[in-house]
Coordinates of C-alpha atoms in Angstrom, one line a residue:
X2 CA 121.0 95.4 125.6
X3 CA 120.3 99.0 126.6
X4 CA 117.2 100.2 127.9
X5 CA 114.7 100.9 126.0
X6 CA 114.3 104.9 127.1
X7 CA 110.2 106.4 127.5
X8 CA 111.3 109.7 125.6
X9 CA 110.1 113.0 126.7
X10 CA 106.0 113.2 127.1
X11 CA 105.9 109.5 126.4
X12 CA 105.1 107.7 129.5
X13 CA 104.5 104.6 127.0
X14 CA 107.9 104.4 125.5
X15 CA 109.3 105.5 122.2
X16 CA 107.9 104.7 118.8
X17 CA 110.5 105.4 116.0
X18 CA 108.1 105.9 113.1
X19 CA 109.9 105.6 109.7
X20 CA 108.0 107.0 107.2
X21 CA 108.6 109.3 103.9
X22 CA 105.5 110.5 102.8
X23 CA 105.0 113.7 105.4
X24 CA 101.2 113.6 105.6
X25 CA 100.9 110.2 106.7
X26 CA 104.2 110.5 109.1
X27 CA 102.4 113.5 110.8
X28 CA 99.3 111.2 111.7
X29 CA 101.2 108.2 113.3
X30 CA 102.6 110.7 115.1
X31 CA 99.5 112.9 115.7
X32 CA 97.5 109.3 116.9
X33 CA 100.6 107.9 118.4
X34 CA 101.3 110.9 120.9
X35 CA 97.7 110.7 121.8
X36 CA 97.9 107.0 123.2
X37 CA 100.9 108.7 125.5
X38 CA 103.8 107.1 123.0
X39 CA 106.8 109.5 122.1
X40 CA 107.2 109.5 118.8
X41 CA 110.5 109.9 116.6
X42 CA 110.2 110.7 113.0
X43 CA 113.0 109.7 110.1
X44 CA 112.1 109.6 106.3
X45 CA 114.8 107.1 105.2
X46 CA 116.6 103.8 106.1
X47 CA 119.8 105.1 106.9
X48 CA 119.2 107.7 109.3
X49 CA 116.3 104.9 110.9
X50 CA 119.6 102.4 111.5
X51 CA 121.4 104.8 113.6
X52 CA 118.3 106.1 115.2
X53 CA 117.6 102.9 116.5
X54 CA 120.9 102.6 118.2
X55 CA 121.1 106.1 119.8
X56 CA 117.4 105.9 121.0
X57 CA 116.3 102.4 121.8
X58 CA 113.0 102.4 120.9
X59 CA 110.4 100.5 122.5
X60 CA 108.8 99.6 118.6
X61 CA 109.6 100.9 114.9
X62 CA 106.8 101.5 112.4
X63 CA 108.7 101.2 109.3
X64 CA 107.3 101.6 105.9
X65 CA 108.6 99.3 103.7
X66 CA 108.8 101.7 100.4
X67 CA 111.9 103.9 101.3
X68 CA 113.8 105.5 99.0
X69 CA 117.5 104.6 99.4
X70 CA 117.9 102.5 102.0
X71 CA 114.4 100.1 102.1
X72 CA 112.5 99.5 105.4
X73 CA 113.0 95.4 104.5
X74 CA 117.3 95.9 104.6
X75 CA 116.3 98.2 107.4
X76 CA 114.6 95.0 109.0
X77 CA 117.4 92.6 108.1
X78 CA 120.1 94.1 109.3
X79 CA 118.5 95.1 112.6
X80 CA 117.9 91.4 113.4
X81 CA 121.5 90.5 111.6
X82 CA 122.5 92.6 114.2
X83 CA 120.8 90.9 116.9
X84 CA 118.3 93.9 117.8
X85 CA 114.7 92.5 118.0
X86 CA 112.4 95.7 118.5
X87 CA 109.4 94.8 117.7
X88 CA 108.7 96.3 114.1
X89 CA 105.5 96.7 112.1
X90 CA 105.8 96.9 108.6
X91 CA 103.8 99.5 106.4
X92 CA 103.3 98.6 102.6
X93 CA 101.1 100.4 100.0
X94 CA 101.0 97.1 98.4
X95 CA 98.5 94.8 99.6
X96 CA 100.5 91.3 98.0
X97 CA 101.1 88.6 99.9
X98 CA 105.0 88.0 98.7
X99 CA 105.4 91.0 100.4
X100 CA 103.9 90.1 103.8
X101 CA 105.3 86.4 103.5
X102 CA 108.9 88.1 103.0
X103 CA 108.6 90.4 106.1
X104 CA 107.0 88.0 108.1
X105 CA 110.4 86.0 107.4
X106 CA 113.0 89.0 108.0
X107 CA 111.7 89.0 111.6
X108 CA 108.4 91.8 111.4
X109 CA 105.8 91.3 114.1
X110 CA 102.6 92.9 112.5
X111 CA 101.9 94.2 108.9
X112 CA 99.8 97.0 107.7
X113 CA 98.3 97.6 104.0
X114 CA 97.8 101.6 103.2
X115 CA 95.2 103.0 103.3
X116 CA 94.8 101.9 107.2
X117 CA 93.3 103.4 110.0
X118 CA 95.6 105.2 112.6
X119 CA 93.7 103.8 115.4
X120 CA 94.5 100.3 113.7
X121 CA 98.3 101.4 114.1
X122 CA 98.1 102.4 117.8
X123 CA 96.0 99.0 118.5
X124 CA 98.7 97.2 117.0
X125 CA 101.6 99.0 118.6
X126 CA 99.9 98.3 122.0
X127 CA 99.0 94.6 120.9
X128 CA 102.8 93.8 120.1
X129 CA 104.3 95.8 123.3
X130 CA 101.5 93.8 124.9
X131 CA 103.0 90.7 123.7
X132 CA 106.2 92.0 124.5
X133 CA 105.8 92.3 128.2
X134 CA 104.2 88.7 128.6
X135 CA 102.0 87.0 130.6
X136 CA 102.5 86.7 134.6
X137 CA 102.1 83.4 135.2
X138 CA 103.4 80.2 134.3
X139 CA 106.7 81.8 134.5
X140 CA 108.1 79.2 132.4
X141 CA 107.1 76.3 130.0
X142 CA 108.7 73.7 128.6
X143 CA 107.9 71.1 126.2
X144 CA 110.5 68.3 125.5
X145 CA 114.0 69.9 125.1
X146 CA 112.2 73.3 124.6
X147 CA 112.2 76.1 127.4
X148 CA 110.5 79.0 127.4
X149 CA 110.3 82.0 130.3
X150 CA 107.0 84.2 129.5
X151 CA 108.1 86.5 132.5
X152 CA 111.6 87.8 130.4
X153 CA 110.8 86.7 127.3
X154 CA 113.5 84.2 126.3
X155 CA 113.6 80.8 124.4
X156 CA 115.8 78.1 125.1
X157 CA 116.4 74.8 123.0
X158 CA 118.5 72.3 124.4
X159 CA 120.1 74.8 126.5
X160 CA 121.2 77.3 124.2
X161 CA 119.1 80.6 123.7
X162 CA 117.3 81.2 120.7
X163 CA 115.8 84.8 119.3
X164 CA 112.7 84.7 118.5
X165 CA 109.9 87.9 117.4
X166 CA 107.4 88.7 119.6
X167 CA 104.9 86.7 117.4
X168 CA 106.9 83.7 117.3
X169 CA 107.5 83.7 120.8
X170 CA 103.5 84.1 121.1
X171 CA 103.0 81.3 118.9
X172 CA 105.4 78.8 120.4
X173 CA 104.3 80.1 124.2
X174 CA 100.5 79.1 122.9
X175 CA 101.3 76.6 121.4
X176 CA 103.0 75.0 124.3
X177 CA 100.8 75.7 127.1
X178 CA 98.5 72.8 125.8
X179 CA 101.1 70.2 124.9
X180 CA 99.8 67.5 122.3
X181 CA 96.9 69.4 121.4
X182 CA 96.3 70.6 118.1
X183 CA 94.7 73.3 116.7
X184 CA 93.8 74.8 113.4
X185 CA 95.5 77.4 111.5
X186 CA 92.1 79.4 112.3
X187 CA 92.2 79.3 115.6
X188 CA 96.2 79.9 116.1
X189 CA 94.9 83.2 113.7
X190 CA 92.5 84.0 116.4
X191 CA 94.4 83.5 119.6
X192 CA 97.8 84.4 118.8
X193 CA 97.0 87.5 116.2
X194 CA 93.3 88.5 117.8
X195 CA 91.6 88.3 114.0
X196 CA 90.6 85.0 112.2
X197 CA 91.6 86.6 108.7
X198 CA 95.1 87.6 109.2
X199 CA 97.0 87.2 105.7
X200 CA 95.7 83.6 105.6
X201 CA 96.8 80.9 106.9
X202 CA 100.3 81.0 105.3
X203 CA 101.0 83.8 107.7
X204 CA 100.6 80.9 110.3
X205 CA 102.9 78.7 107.7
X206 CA 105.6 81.4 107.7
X207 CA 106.0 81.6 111.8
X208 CA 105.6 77.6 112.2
X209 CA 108.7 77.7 109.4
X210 CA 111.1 79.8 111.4
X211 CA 110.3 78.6 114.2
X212 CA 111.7 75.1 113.1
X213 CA 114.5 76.4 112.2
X214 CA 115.4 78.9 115.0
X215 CA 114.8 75.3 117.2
X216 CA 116.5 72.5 115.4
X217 CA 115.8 69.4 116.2
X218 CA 115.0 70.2 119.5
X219 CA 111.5 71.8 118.1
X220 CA 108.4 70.5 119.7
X221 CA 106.2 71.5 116.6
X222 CA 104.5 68.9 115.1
X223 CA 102.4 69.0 111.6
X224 CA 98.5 67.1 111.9
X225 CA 97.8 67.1 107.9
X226 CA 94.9 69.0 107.0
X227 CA 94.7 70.3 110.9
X228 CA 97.0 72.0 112.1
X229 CA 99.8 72.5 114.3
X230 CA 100.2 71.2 118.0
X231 CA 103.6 71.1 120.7
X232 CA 104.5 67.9 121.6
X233 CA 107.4 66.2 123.7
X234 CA 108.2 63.5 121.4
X235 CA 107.6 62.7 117.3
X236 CA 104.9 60.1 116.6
X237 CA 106.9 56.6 115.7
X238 CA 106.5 55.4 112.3
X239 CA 104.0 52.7 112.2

């Protein structure tokens, strides 16, 4: 994939903000050139599509209420397409339907209007963050699971699996402690940096995909009423 290009007076990288309403467009951008981003600014879904292929953004704040073209197709067919910017949705409704269904397209963060625009640059920081990975253990690997936190990439049982920036957090957390579980609360906490992040379905959600981006070869395992753990082999039936 191409480069990701730093745009001119962004020594951060590129943040394609897709956003109709002008008022709130002009303070991402205001906030977001502040924090040293370049910022990009489209109003619909279709010009967003082919934005993101000329100018490779490092992350896309997309609002999810476009007219036309809405920023959830915009999602799906950027991941149908194999391109996994990191993307944070932006939705005047607060439902969780709505944050369940991006969650599932492949969104790494989600903001209700009204929100604070230092909320938005903390979150485009924490998912670039996430993005660039930790420097050590290079690489992990849990049963027939193999993940390398210096580029980024998932493997199950040899073949390379896409995965967001939060599900590659959660699976990387996960299975840095293998066989130990922990609770919805605290997955909230160390993986998203809030306890009260959409609940624990949000958690739900990520654990689901996961599982299905993996196959069989996934290391997650369910404790009932605890939580979720990483673990080389399923417990035998008694």
């Amino acid at each position: 994939m191409e480069e990701r290009r730093q745009s001119a007076g962004g020594e951060r990288g590129l943040v394609l903000v897709v956003e109709d309403e002008a008022a709130i467009a002009d303070l991402e951008r205001l906030y977001l050139t502040r924090a040293g981003y370049g910022v990009h600014v489209e109003r619909d879904g279709a010009a967003a599509l082919a934005r993101v292929r000329q100018l490779r953004p490092v992350a896309i704040v997309l609002d999810v209420g476009l007219p036309g073209l809405d920023g959830v197709e915009v999602c799906r067919r950027l991941r149908e397409e194999g391109d996994w910017t990191p993307v944070i949705f932006v939705t005047a409704r607060d439902d969780e339907v709505d944050r369940v269904l991006g969650l599932e397209l492949g969104a790494d963060d989600y903001l209700t209007k009204p929100f604070s625009p230092r909320e938005l640059v903390a979150r485009v920081r924490g998912i670039l963050r996430r993005a660039a990975g930790p420097q050590a253990p290079p690489v992990l690997a849990v049963g027939r699971v193999r993940l390398d936190l210096g580029r980024r990439t998932a493997e199950a049982d040899g073949r390379h699996v896409a995965l967001t920036a939060m599900e590659f957090d959660l699976l990387a957390y996960l299975m840095s402690q293998p066989g130990r579980v922990f609770s919805r609360e605290q997955l909230l906490a160390a993986v998203w940096g809030q306890a009260d992040y959409g609940g624990g379905r949000t958690v739900d959600v990520h654990v689901a995909q996961l599982r299905a981006k993996l196959g069989e070869a996934s290391p997650l395992r369910t404790s009932r009423g605890v939580g979720y753990s990483a673990a080389d082999e399923r417990p035998r039936a008694p």
